[in-house]
Amino acid sequence: MGSTPAEVPCDVVSDNRSGLGGGISDVYGEDLATLDQLVTPWVSSVASGYSLMRDPRYNKGLAFTDKERDAHYLTGLLPPVVLSQEVQERKLMHNLRQYTVPLQRYMALMDLQERNERLFYKLLIDNVEELLPVVYTPTVGEACQKYGSIFRKPQGLYISLKEKGRILEVLKNWPQRGIQVIVVTDGERILGLGDLGCQGMGIPVGKLSLYTALGGIRPSACLPITIDVGTNNEKLLNDEFYIGLKQRRATGQEYAEFLHEFMCAVKQNYGEKVLVQFEDFANHNAFDLLSKYSTSHLVFNDDIQGTASVVLAGLIAAQKVLGKSLADHTFLFLGAGEAGTGIAELIALKISKETGAPIDETRKKIWLVDSKGLIVSSRKESLQHFKQPWAHEHEPVKNLIGAVNAIKPTVLIGTSGVGQTFTQEVVEAMATNNETPLILALSNPTSQAECTAEQAYTWTKGRAIFGSGSPFDPVEYDGKTYFPGQANNCYIFPGLGLGLIMSGAIRVRDDMLLAASEALAAQVTEENFANGLIYPPFSNIREISANIAASVAAKTYELGLASNLPRPKDLVKFAESCMYSPVYRNYR
């Protein structure tokens, strides 16, 4: 009996003129190469056929017309039906609503963003109130916690300590050149969740998707970056799925030098007018970075300045309901970190401008409580520098309820990052001291809110004006429906960013933040006030952003910090004309 020919291994072919699949010459030898040999990753440079369908910037899925399918070699690669973008949107929203777990919705939306960019933004713009809690807080917090496990395809740019000395080279690896906005984090203080290291990338990705959806910044002009200097999170260091450096955080001079190299590389690569937004840095680094680079770069810290601006807008709007001015109030904060001191400083600045009083005097209307109690002058020498301006003359008070009873604030603001710290005793004390107490529980995500909307309305017998950082559903109390306001930074930073970009701003100043606050407060209607709202509905967010952008740009021109000259006559219309549209384009 004759011998049977030996089976040819599946990774070997006898004729190098054809590939494994047959019919196509293996010009570059990928099919012949062994696993230890290097091959060149050749790709087509023409957007047609499969390459067009796999490019999220241009892919339209089943919305490609018959003419486009013929012209771009797509015929047969798609089912024959042609769907409009509107039908695709309805189908996707139907599918998203089938998910009962918010993280599943988040993952589905991220997959869509990687597959079909314009449909993703169309979906987000048209359904912003429903999808905002998915792409940002509170769901993005859970996504960051589980980022290593759900990681599929890299988004953004990762710059780790391994790249020290060649950060500029790494920046050049990013395919887009016309970058206008960078959101960067080092992951040390993600929302109220602490040190998540490299997994904090979900924050810059989420923020920049909102820059596009809410502020109209082109997706190709946005760059999310995570600076990986290690993590002190033991759970992550021992997690086999963790995607970052498994080492303790760099600190001190090593950290400062690495961040300085990054900031210099950004300016060298993208120019003077690129906006760098610092996001979720730990307190000590956040203040230092903002102070160090605000005179040489176009920088903005959303945790310090964005939060301050949106909270001030709510306070300004609330005065129309209360019939008072800001100077008539006494403010008490629980939390004296980035958000708390940032808000306090902007309130003091606003009161100073309204009354003409020195800012040192207006600060005395504002009191802060940290983990050691009320910040008072007897503690000044032991305080971090950013807390020292808030150390006023008063006897020591150890806890929040003691401070509420001693100071008798009219406004209570929570930025502690610790849930359920506005206890029933605290809230009832606010209601005893005030006919209409103003209570803002701003910590994110929802689980870290100082109190819920239902608690605030119930414990004050429906008399509170309430706002929060994360969304709460309407509350029924004593036959009336209350609509809690959301002091969401998303009201501010997209419009602020658009205003800075369209004016060609070279620096950010506090007066621009005040302009943004005033523009947002002006968007609140009488109907909103009647429903207990101190913020306008998100359904009008692009119109709101255009008005904020116009006010910020006007202030930039007024301060002589604008480089795009001459100034447009109608800044609102100009802002609207600058906004990215996610509607599908027709292809030749």
Coordinates of C-alpha atoms in Angstrom, one line a residue:
M1 CA 0.0 0.0 0.0
G2 CA 1.4 3.4 -1.0
S3 CA 2.4 5.9 1.6
T4 CA 0.1 8.8 2.4
P5 CA 1.5 12.3 1.7
A6 CA 2.4 14.1 4.9
E7 CA -0.1 16.8 5.9
V8 CA 1.2 20.2 5.1
P9 CA 1.1 22.5 8.3
C10 CA -1.6 25.2 7.9
D11 CA 1.0 28.0 8.2
V12 CA 3.2 26.8 5.3
V13 CA 2.5 27.0 1.6
S14 CA 4.6 25.6 -1.1
D15 CA 4.1 28.4 -3.6
N16 CA 4.8 31.9 -2.4
R17 CA 2.8 33.4 -5.2
S18 CA -0.5 32.7 -3.4
G19 CA -1.7 33.3 0.1
L20 CA -3.2 30.8 2.4
G21 CA -6.7 31.7 1.2
G22 CA -5.5 31.2 -2.4
G23 CA -5.8 33.6 -5.3
I24 CA -3.9 36.6 -3.9
S25 CA -0.1 36.8 -4.1
D26 CA 1.5 37.1 -0.6
V27 CA 3.7 40.1 -1.7
Y28 CA 4.8 41.0 1.8
G29 CA 5.3 37.5 3.1
E30 CA 2.9 37.8 6.1
D31 CA 1.6 34.3 5.4
L32 CA 5.0 32.8 5.0
A33 CA 6.5 34.4 8.1
T34 CA 7.0 32.3 11.2
L35 CA 5.8 33.7 14.5
D36 CA 9.2 35.0 15.5
Q37 CA 9.7 36.9 12.2
L38 CA 8.8 40.5 11.8
V39 CA 6.2 41.6 9.2
T40 CA 5.2 45.1 8.1
P41 CA 1.6 46.1 9.0
W42 CA 0.7 47.4 5.5
V43 CA -2.7 49.0 5.3
S44 CA -4.7 50.6 2.4
S45 CA -4.5 54.3 2.2
V46 CA -7.8 54.6 0.2
A47 CA -11.0 54.7 2.2
S48 CA -13.1 52.1 0.3
G49 CA -14.5 48.7 0.8
Y50 CA -13.7 47.1 4.2
S51 CA -11.4 49.9 5.2
L52 CA -14.2 52.5 4.8
M53 CA -16.6 50.4 6.8
R54 CA -14.0 50.0 9.6
D55 CA -13.1 53.7 9.8
P56 CA -15.4 55.1 12.5
R57 CA -15.0 58.7 11.1
Y58 CA -16.6 57.7 7.8
N59 CA -18.6 54.5 8.4
K60 CA -22.3 54.9 8.0
G61 CA -23.3 51.2 8.3
L62 CA -26.5 50.5 6.5
A63 CA -27.0 54.2 5.6
F64 CA -24.6 54.0 2.7
T65 CA -26.7 54.7 -0.4
D66 CA -26.7 52.3 -3.5
K67 CA -24.6 54.9 -5.4
E68 CA -22.1 55.1 -2.5
R69 CA -21.9 51.3 -2.3
D70 CA -21.1 51.1 -6.0
A71 CA -18.6 53.9 -5.9
H72 CA -16.7 52.7 -2.9
Y73 CA -16.7 48.9 -3.4
L74 CA -19.2 48.2 -0.7
T75 CA -21.7 46.3 -2.8
G76 CA -22.2 42.8 -1.4
L77 CA -20.4 43.7 1.8
L78 CA -23.7 45.0 3.3
P79 CA -27.2 43.7 3.3
P80 CA -29.3 45.3 0.5
V81 CA -31.5 47.5 2.7
V82 CA -30.6 51.2 3.0
L83 CA -31.5 52.8 6.3
S84 CA -31.6 56.5 7.2
Q85 CA -29.6 57.8 10.2
E86 CA -32.8 58.5 12.0
V87 CA -33.9 54.8 11.7
Q88 CA -30.5 53.6 12.9
E89 CA -30.8 55.9 15.9
R90 CA -34.2 54.6 16.8
K91 CA -33.0 51.0 16.5
L92 CA -30.0 51.7 18.7
M93 CA -32.0 53.5 21.4
H94 CA -34.4 50.5 21.4
N95 CA -31.5 48.1 21.9
L96 CA -29.8 50.3 24.6
R97 CA -33.1 50.4 26.6
Q98 CA -33.1 46.6 26.7
Y99 CA -30.0 46.6 28.9
T100 CA -30.9 46.6 32.6
V101 CA -27.2 47.1 33.8
P102 CA -25.9 50.7 33.2
L103 CA -22.3 49.3 32.5
Q104 CA -23.7 47.3 29.6
R105 CA -25.1 50.4 28.1
Y106 CA -21.8 52.2 28.6
M107 CA -19.9 49.4 26.8
A108 CA -22.4 49.3 24.0
L109 CA -22.0 53.1 23.5
M110 CA -18.2 52.9 23.6
D111 CA -18.4 50.1 20.9
L112 CA -20.6 52.4 18.8
Q113 CA -18.2 55.2 19.2
E114 CA -15.4 53.0 17.9
R115 CA -17.6 51.8 15.0
N116 CA -19.6 54.7 13.8
E117 CA -18.6 58.1 15.2
R118 CA -21.3 60.3 13.7
L119 CA -24.1 57.9 14.8
F120 CA -22.7 57.9 18.3
Y121 CA -22.7 61.7 18.6
K122 CA -26.2 61.9 16.9
L123 CA -27.5 59.5 19.5
L124 CA -25.9 61.4 22.4
I125 CA -27.0 64.8 21.2
D126 CA -30.6 63.8 20.6
N127 CA -30.9 61.8 23.8
V128 CA -28.6 63.7 26.1
E129 CA -30.7 63.6 29.3
E130 CA -31.1 59.8 29.0
L131 CA -27.5 59.0 28.0
L132 CA -25.5 61.6 29.9
P133 CA -25.6 59.4 33.1
V134 CA -24.3 56.5 31.0
V135 CA -21.3 58.2 29.3
Y136 CA -20.4 60.2 32.3
T137 CA -21.2 60.1 36.1
P138 CA -22.4 57.9 37.6
T139 CA -21.8 55.0 35.2
V140 CA -18.3 56.2 34.1
G141 CA -17.1 55.7 37.7
E142 CA -18.0 52.0 37.6
A143 CA -16.4 51.7 34.1
C144 CA -13.1 53.1 35.5
Q145 CA -13.2 50.7 38.4
K146 CA -13.6 47.8 36.0
Y147 CA -11.6 49.3 33.0
G148 CA -9.1 46.5 33.0
S149 CA -11.8 43.8 32.7
I150 CA -13.9 45.6 30.1
F151 CA -10.9 46.9 28.1
R152 CA -11.3 46.0 24.4
K153 CA -9.7 48.7 22.3
P154 CA -7.4 51.5 23.4
Q155 CA -8.9 55.0 23.4
G156 CA -6.8 58.0 23.8
L157 CA -3.0 58.2 24.5
Y158 CA -1.3 56.5 27.4
I159 CA 2.0 58.2 28.5
S160 CA 3.8 56.3 31.3
L161 CA 7.0 56.8 33.2
K162 CA 8.6 54.4 30.7
E163 CA 8.4 57.2 28.1
K164 CA 10.3 59.7 30.3
G165 CA 12.6 61.8 28.0
R166 CA 10.5 61.1 24.9
I167 CA 7.0 62.3 25.5
L168 CA 7.1 64.6 22.5
E169 CA 7.8 61.5 20.4
V170 CA 4.8 59.7 21.9
L171 CA 2.5 62.7 21.2
K172 CA 3.6 62.5 17.6
N173 CA 2.2 58.9 17.4
W174 CA -1.3 60.3 17.7
P175 CA -2.7 60.3 14.2
Q176 CA -4.6 63.6 14.4
R177 CA -2.6 66.8 14.1
G178 CA -5.1 69.6 14.6
I179 CA -5.7 69.1 18.3
Q180 CA -7.6 71.9 20.1
V181 CA -8.5 70.3 23.4
I182 CA -6.6 67.8 25.6
V183 CA -8.2 66.3 28.8
V184 CA -5.5 64.7 30.9
T185 CA -5.6 62.8 34.2
D186 CA -3.1 60.9 36.3
G187 CA -6.0 58.8 37.8
E188 CA -5.2 59.6 41.4
R189 CA -8.6 60.9 42.4
I190 CA -11.3 59.6 40.1
L191 CA -14.6 61.1 41.1
G192 CA -15.1 60.1 44.7
L193 CA -13.6 56.7 44.1
G194 CA -9.9 57.4 44.8
D195 CA -6.8 56.2 43.0
L196 CA -7.7 54.2 39.9
G197 CA -4.3 54.7 38.2
C198 CA -4.3 54.0 34.5
Q199 CA -7.9 52.9 34.5
G200 CA -8.9 56.6 34.9
M201 CA -8.8 56.9 31.1
G202 CA -12.6 56.6 31.1
I203 CA -12.8 60.1 32.5
P204 CA -10.9 61.9 29.7
V205 CA -12.7 59.8 27.0
G206 CA -16.0 60.6 28.6
K207 CA -15.3 64.3 29.0
L208 CA -14.2 64.8 25.4
S209 CA -17.2 63.0 24.1
L210 CA -19.2 65.7 25.9
Y211 CA -17.0 68.4 24.5
T212 CA -18.1 67.2 21.1
A213 CA -21.8 66.4 21.8
L214 CA -22.5 69.4 24.0
G215 CA -20.0 72.0 22.9
G216 CA -19.6 71.1 19.2
I217 CA -15.8 70.6 19.3
R218 CA -14.8 68.3 16.4
P219 CA -13.9 64.7 17.6
S220 CA -10.7 64.8 15.6
A221 CA -9.6 67.9 17.6
C222 CA -10.0 66.2 20.9
L223 CA -7.2 64.1 22.6
P224 CA -7.8 62.1 25.8
I225 CA -4.6 61.4 27.7
T226 CA -3.7 59.4 30.8
I227 CA -0.4 60.0 32.6
D228 CA 0.6 56.8 34.2
V229 CA 3.0 57.4 37.1
G230 CA 1.9 54.2 39.0
T231 CA -0.8 53.7 41.5
N232 CA -1.0 53.3 45.3
N233 CA -4.2 51.1 45.0
E234 CA -3.2 47.7 46.4
K235 CA -6.1 46.0 44.7
L236 CA -5.0 47.2 41.3
L237 CA -1.3 46.4 41.9
N238 CA -2.4 42.8 42.6
D239 CA -4.9 42.6 39.8
E240 CA -3.8 40.5 36.8
F241 CA -6.1 42.4 34.5
Y242 CA -4.8 45.9 35.5
I243 CA -3.7 47.7 32.4
G244 CA -1.2 50.2 33.9
L245 CA 2.3 50.3 35.5
K246 CA 2.4 48.0 38.5
Q247 CA 4.4 50.2 40.8
R248 CA 3.9 52.8 43.5
R249 CA 3.2 56.4 42.4
A250 CA 6.0 58.7 41.5
T251 CA 6.0 61.8 43.7
G252 CA 8.1 64.9 44.4
Q253 CA 10.7 65.9 41.9
E254 CA 10.3 62.8 39.7
Y255 CA 6.6 63.6 39.3
A256 CA 7.1 67.3 38.7
E257 CA 9.8 66.8 36.1
F258 CA 7.6 64.2 34.2
L259 CA 4.6 66.6 34.2
H260 CA 6.8 69.5 33.1
E261 CA 8.2 67.5 30.2
F262 CA 4.6 66.6 29.3
M263 CA 3.4 70.3 29.4
C264 CA 6.4 71.5 27.3
A265 CA 5.9 68.7 24.8
V266 CA 2.2 69.6 24.4
K267 CA 3.0 73.2 23.7
Q268 CA 5.8 72.3 21.3
N269 CA 3.6 69.8 19.4
Y270 CA 0.3 71.6 19.3
G271 CA 1.1 75.3 19.9
E272 CA 0.1 78.0 22.3
K273 CA -3.7 77.8 21.9
V274 CA -4.3 74.1 22.7
L275 CA -6.6 73.9 25.8
V276 CA -5.3 71.5 28.4
Q277 CA -7.9 70.5 30.9
F278 CA -6.6 68.8 34.1
E279 CA -9.0 66.2 35.4
D280 CA -9.1 64.2 38.6
F281 CA -5.7 64.9 39.9
A282 CA -5.2 64.7 43.7
N283 CA -5.6 68.0 45.6
H284 CA -1.9 68.7 46.2
N285 CA -1.0 68.2 42.5
A286 CA -4.1 69.8 41.1
F287 CA -3.5 73.2 42.8
D288 CA 0.2 73.1 42.0
L289 CA -0.2 72.3 38.3
L290 CA -2.9 75.0 37.8
S291 CA -0.8 77.6 39.6
K292 CA 2.4 76.7 37.8
Y293 CA 1.1 76.5 34.2
S294 CA -1.8 79.1 34.2
T295 CA 0.7 81.8 33.3
S296 CA 2.4 80.0 30.4
H297 CA -0.3 77.7 29.0
L298 CA -4.0 77.7 28.2
V299 CA -5.0 75.4 31.2
F300 CA -8.2 74.8 33.0
N301 CA -9.0 72.5 36.0
D302 CA -12.6 71.3 35.8
D303 CA -12.6 70.0 39.4
I304 CA -11.6 73.4 40.7
Q305 CA -12.8 75.9 38.1
G306 CA -15.6 74.1 36.3
T307 CA -17.3 72.9 39.4
A308 CA -17.0 76.5 40.9
S309 CA -18.5 78.0 37.8
V310 CA -21.5 75.7 37.6
V311 CA -22.3 76.0 41.3
L312 CA -22.0 79.8 41.2
A313 CA -24.4 79.7 38.2
G314 CA -27.0 77.8 40.3
L315 CA -26.5 80.2 43.3
I316 CA -27.0 83.2 41.0
A317 CA -30.1 81.7 39.5
A318 CA -31.5 80.8 43.0
Q319 CA -31.3 84.5 44.1
K320 CA -34.1 85.2 41.6
V321 CA -36.3 82.8 43.6
L322 CA -35.1 84.0 47.0
G323 CA -35.1 87.7 46.2
K324 CA -31.7 88.1 47.7
S325 CA -28.1 88.8 46.6
L326 CA -25.2 86.5 47.1
A327 CA -23.8 89.0 49.7
D328 CA -26.9 88.4 51.9
H329 CA -25.9 84.7 52.4
T330 CA -23.6 82.8 54.7
F331 CA -22.1 79.7 53.1
L332 CA -20.9 76.5 54.8
F333 CA -18.9 73.9 52.9
L334 CA -18.4 70.3 53.9
G335 CA -15.1 69.5 52.1
A336 CA -12.1 71.8 51.6
G337 CA -10.4 70.2 48.6
E338 CA -10.2 71.2 45.0
A339 CA -14.0 71.6 44.5
G340 CA -14.8 73.2 47.8
T341 CA -12.1 75.9 47.8
G342 CA -12.5 76.5 44.1
I343 CA -16.2 77.2 44.5
A344 CA -15.6 79.3 47.6
E345 CA -13.1 81.5 45.8
L346 CA -15.3 82.1 42.8
I347 CA -18.3 83.0 45.1
A348 CA -16.0 85.4 47.0
L349 CA -14.8 87.0 43.8
K350 CA -18.4 87.4 42.5
I351 CA -19.5 89.0 45.8
S352 CA -16.5 91.3 45.6
K353 CA -17.4 92.4 42.1
E354 CA -21.0 93.0 43.1
T355 CA -20.3 95.0 46.3
G356 CA -16.9 96.5 45.7
A357 CA -15.7 95.0 48.9
P358 CA -12.1 93.6 49.0
I359 CA -12.0 89.8 48.4
D360 CA -10.4 89.3 51.9
E361 CA -13.6 90.7 53.3
T362 CA -16.0 88.7 51.1
R363 CA -14.2 85.5 52.0
K364 CA -15.5 85.9 55.6
K365 CA -19.0 85.1 54.4
I366 CA -17.8 81.6 53.6
W367 CA -16.9 78.8 56.0
L368 CA -15.3 75.4 55.3
V369 CA -15.4 72.1 57.3
D370 CA -12.7 69.5 56.6
S371 CA -12.0 66.1 58.2
K372 CA -10.8 67.9 61.4
G373 CA -13.7 70.2 61.8
L374 CA -14.4 73.9 61.1
I375 CA -11.4 75.6 59.5
V376 CA -10.5 78.4 62.0
S377 CA -7.6 80.7 62.5
S378 CA -6.2 78.7 65.4
R379 CA -5.5 75.9 62.9
K380 CA -3.9 78.1 60.3
E381 CA -0.3 77.0 60.7
S382 CA -1.1 73.3 60.2
L383 CA -3.3 73.9 57.1
Q384 CA -2.4 73.3 53.5
H385 CA -1.9 76.5 51.6
F386 CA -5.1 76.4 49.7
K387 CA -7.2 76.2 52.9
Q388 CA -5.5 79.1 54.7
P389 CA -7.6 81.9 53.2
W390 CA -10.7 80.3 54.8
A391 CA -9.3 80.2 58.4
H392 CA -11.5 82.8 60.1
E393 CA -11.7 83.8 63.7
H394 CA -14.0 81.4 65.6
E395 CA -13.7 78.9 68.4
P396 CA -12.9 75.3 67.2
V397 CA -15.9 73.2 66.1
K398 CA -15.3 69.5 65.6
N399 CA -18.1 68.4 63.3
L400 CA -20.6 69.5 60.7
I401 CA -23.7 69.7 62.9
G402 CA -21.8 71.8 65.4
A403 CA -20.7 74.1 62.5
V404 CA -24.3 74.4 61.2
N405 CA -25.6 75.3 64.7
A406 CA -22.7 77.8 65.3
I407 CA -22.5 79.5 61.9
K408 CA -26.2 79.2 60.9
P409 CA -25.5 79.1 57.2
T410 CA -28.2 79.9 54.6
V411 CA -26.4 77.7 52.0
L412 CA -24.9 74.3 52.7
I413 CA -22.6 72.8 50.0
G414 CA -21.1 69.3 50.0
T415 CA -17.9 68.5 48.2
S416 CA -16.6 65.9 50.6
G417 CA -16.7 62.9 48.4
V418 CA -18.3 61.0 51.4
G419 CA -21.9 59.8 51.1
Q420 CA -24.7 60.5 53.6
T421 CA -22.8 63.1 55.5
F422 CA -25.8 65.5 55.4
T423 CA -27.6 63.6 58.1
Q424 CA -31.2 64.2 59.0
E425 CA -30.0 66.2 62.0
V426 CA -27.9 68.5 59.8
V427 CA -30.7 69.0 57.2
E428 CA -33.3 69.6 59.8
A429 CA -31.1 72.2 61.5
M430 CA -30.8 74.0 58.1
A431 CA -34.6 74.0 57.8
T432 CA -34.9 75.3 61.4
N433 CA -32.6 78.2 60.6
N434 CA -33.9 79.1 57.2
E435 CA -37.3 79.4 55.5
T436 CA -35.8 78.2 52.2
P437 CA -32.5 76.4 52.8
L438 CA -30.3 76.0 49.8
I439 CA -28.6 72.5 49.9
L440 CA -26.2 71.3 47.3
A441 CA -24.9 67.7 47.6
L442 CA -22.3 67.8 44.9
S443 CA -20.1 64.7 45.4
N444 CA -20.0 62.1 42.7
P445 CA -21.0 59.4 41.8
T446 CA -24.5 59.1 43.2
S447 CA -23.4 56.7 46.0
Q448 CA -21.1 59.4 47.4
A449 CA -23.7 62.2 47.4
E450 CA -24.0 63.9 50.8
C451 CA -27.7 63.2 50.8
T452 CA -30.3 62.3 48.3
A453 CA -33.0 64.5 46.8
E454 CA -35.7 62.6 48.6
Q455 CA -34.0 63.1 52.0
A456 CA -33.4 66.8 51.4
Y457 CA -37.1 67.5 50.4
T458 CA -38.5 65.2 53.2
W459 CA -36.4 66.5 56.0
T460 CA -37.1 70.1 55.1
K461 CA -40.8 69.4 54.5
G462 CA -40.4 70.4 50.9
R463 CA -38.9 73.8 51.6
A464 CA -35.4 73.2 50.3
I465 CA -33.9 74.3 47.0
F466 CA -31.8 71.2 46.2
G467 CA -29.0 70.5 43.7
S468 CA -26.6 67.6 43.3
G469 CA -23.6 66.5 41.3
S470 CA -25.1 63.3 40.0
P471 CA -28.7 63.0 38.7
F472 CA -31.7 62.2 41.0
D473 CA -35.2 61.4 39.8
P474 CA -38.1 63.8 40.6
V475 CA -39.5 63.5 44.1
E476 CA -43.1 63.3 45.2
Y477 CA -43.7 64.9 48.6
D478 CA -47.0 66.0 50.2
G479 CA -48.8 65.9 46.9
K480 CA -46.2 68.0 45.0
T481 CA -43.5 67.0 42.5
Y482 CA -40.0 68.4 43.1
F483 CA -37.4 68.4 40.3
P484 CA -33.9 68.4 41.7
G485 CA -31.3 70.4 39.9
Q486 CA -28.1 68.9 38.7
A487 CA -25.0 71.0 39.2
N488 CA -23.2 69.2 36.5
N489 CA -20.0 70.5 35.1
C490 CA -21.2 69.5 31.7
Y491 CA -23.2 72.8 31.7
I492 CA -19.9 74.7 31.7
F493 CA -16.8 73.1 30.3
P494 CA -18.1 72.4 26.7
G495 CA -19.3 76.0 26.2
L496 CA -16.2 77.4 28.0
G497 CA -13.9 75.3 25.8
L498 CA -15.8 76.4 22.6
G499 CA -15.5 80.1 23.7
L500 CA -11.8 79.8 24.3
I501 CA -11.1 78.0 21.0
M502 CA -13.3 80.3 18.8
S503 CA -11.7 83.4 20.2
G504 CA -8.2 82.0 20.0
A505 CA -7.6 82.5 23.8
I506 CA -4.1 82.1 25.1
R507 CA -4.9 82.1 28.8
V508 CA -7.8 81.3 31.1
R509 CA -8.8 83.9 33.7
D510 CA -11.4 84.0 36.5
D511 CA -13.4 86.7 34.8
M512 CA -14.1 84.1 32.0
L513 CA -15.4 81.7 34.5
L514 CA -17.7 84.4 36.0
A515 CA -18.9 85.2 32.5
A516 CA -19.8 81.5 32.0
S517 CA -21.6 81.4 35.3
E518 CA -23.7 84.4 34.5
A519 CA -24.5 83.1 31.0
L520 CA -25.7 79.8 32.4
A521 CA -27.8 81.5 35.1
A522 CA -29.4 83.6 32.4
Q523 CA -30.7 80.5 30.6
V524 CA -33.0 79.5 33.6
T525 CA -36.6 80.4 32.7
E526 CA -39.5 81.3 34.9
E527 CA -41.0 77.9 34.1
N528 CA -37.8 76.2 35.4
F529 CA -38.1 78.2 38.6
A530 CA -41.7 77.2 39.0
N531 CA -40.6 73.6 39.0
G532 CA -37.9 74.3 41.6
L533 CA -35.0 74.1 39.1
I534 CA -32.0 76.4 39.3
Y535 CA -30.5 75.0 36.1
P536 CA -32.0 74.8 32.7
P537 CA -32.9 71.4 31.2
F538 CA -30.1 69.5 29.4
S539 CA -32.4 69.1 26.3
N540 CA -31.3 72.7 25.3
I541 CA -27.6 72.1 26.1
R542 CA -26.2 73.1 22.6
E543 CA -28.1 76.4 22.7
I544 CA -26.9 76.9 26.3
S545 CA -23.3 76.1 25.3
A546 CA -23.4 78.5 22.4
N547 CA -24.5 81.3 24.8
I548 CA -21.8 80.4 27.3
A549 CA -19.2 80.3 24.5
A550 CA -20.3 83.7 23.3
S551 CA -20.0 85.2 26.8
V552 CA -16.6 83.6 27.4
A553 CA -15.3 84.8 24.0
A554 CA -16.6 88.3 24.6
K555 CA -14.7 88.4 27.9
T556 CA -11.6 87.1 26.2
Y557 CA -11.7 89.8 23.7
E558 CA -12.4 92.4 26.4
L559 CA -9.3 91.2 28.4
G560 CA -7.1 91.4 25.3
L561 CA -6.4 87.6 25.4
A562 CA -8.0 86.7 22.1
S563 CA -5.8 86.0 19.0
N564 CA -8.6 85.3 16.4
L565 CA -9.1 88.8 15.0
P566 CA -11.2 90.6 14.1
R567 CA -13.9 89.8 16.6
P568 CA -17.1 88.4 15.0
K569 CA -20.1 90.7 15.2
D570 CA -22.6 88.1 16.5
L571 CA -20.7 85.8 18.8
V572 CA -23.7 83.5 19.5
K573 CA -24.3 82.9 15.8
F574 CA -20.5 82.4 15.3
A575 CA -20.5 79.8 18.1
E576 CA -23.3 78.0 16.5
S577 CA -21.6 78.0 13.1
C578 CA -18.4 76.5 14.7
M579 CA -20.2 73.5 16.1
Y580 CA -19.6 70.0 14.8
S581 CA -22.7 68.3 13.2
P582 CA -23.0 64.6 13.5
V583 CA -25.3 64.3 10.5
Y584 CA -24.0 61.9 7.8
R585 CA -22.1 63.4 4.9
N586 CA -22.7 62.2 1.3
Y587 CA -19.7 60.7 -0.4
R588 CA -18.6 61.1 -4.0

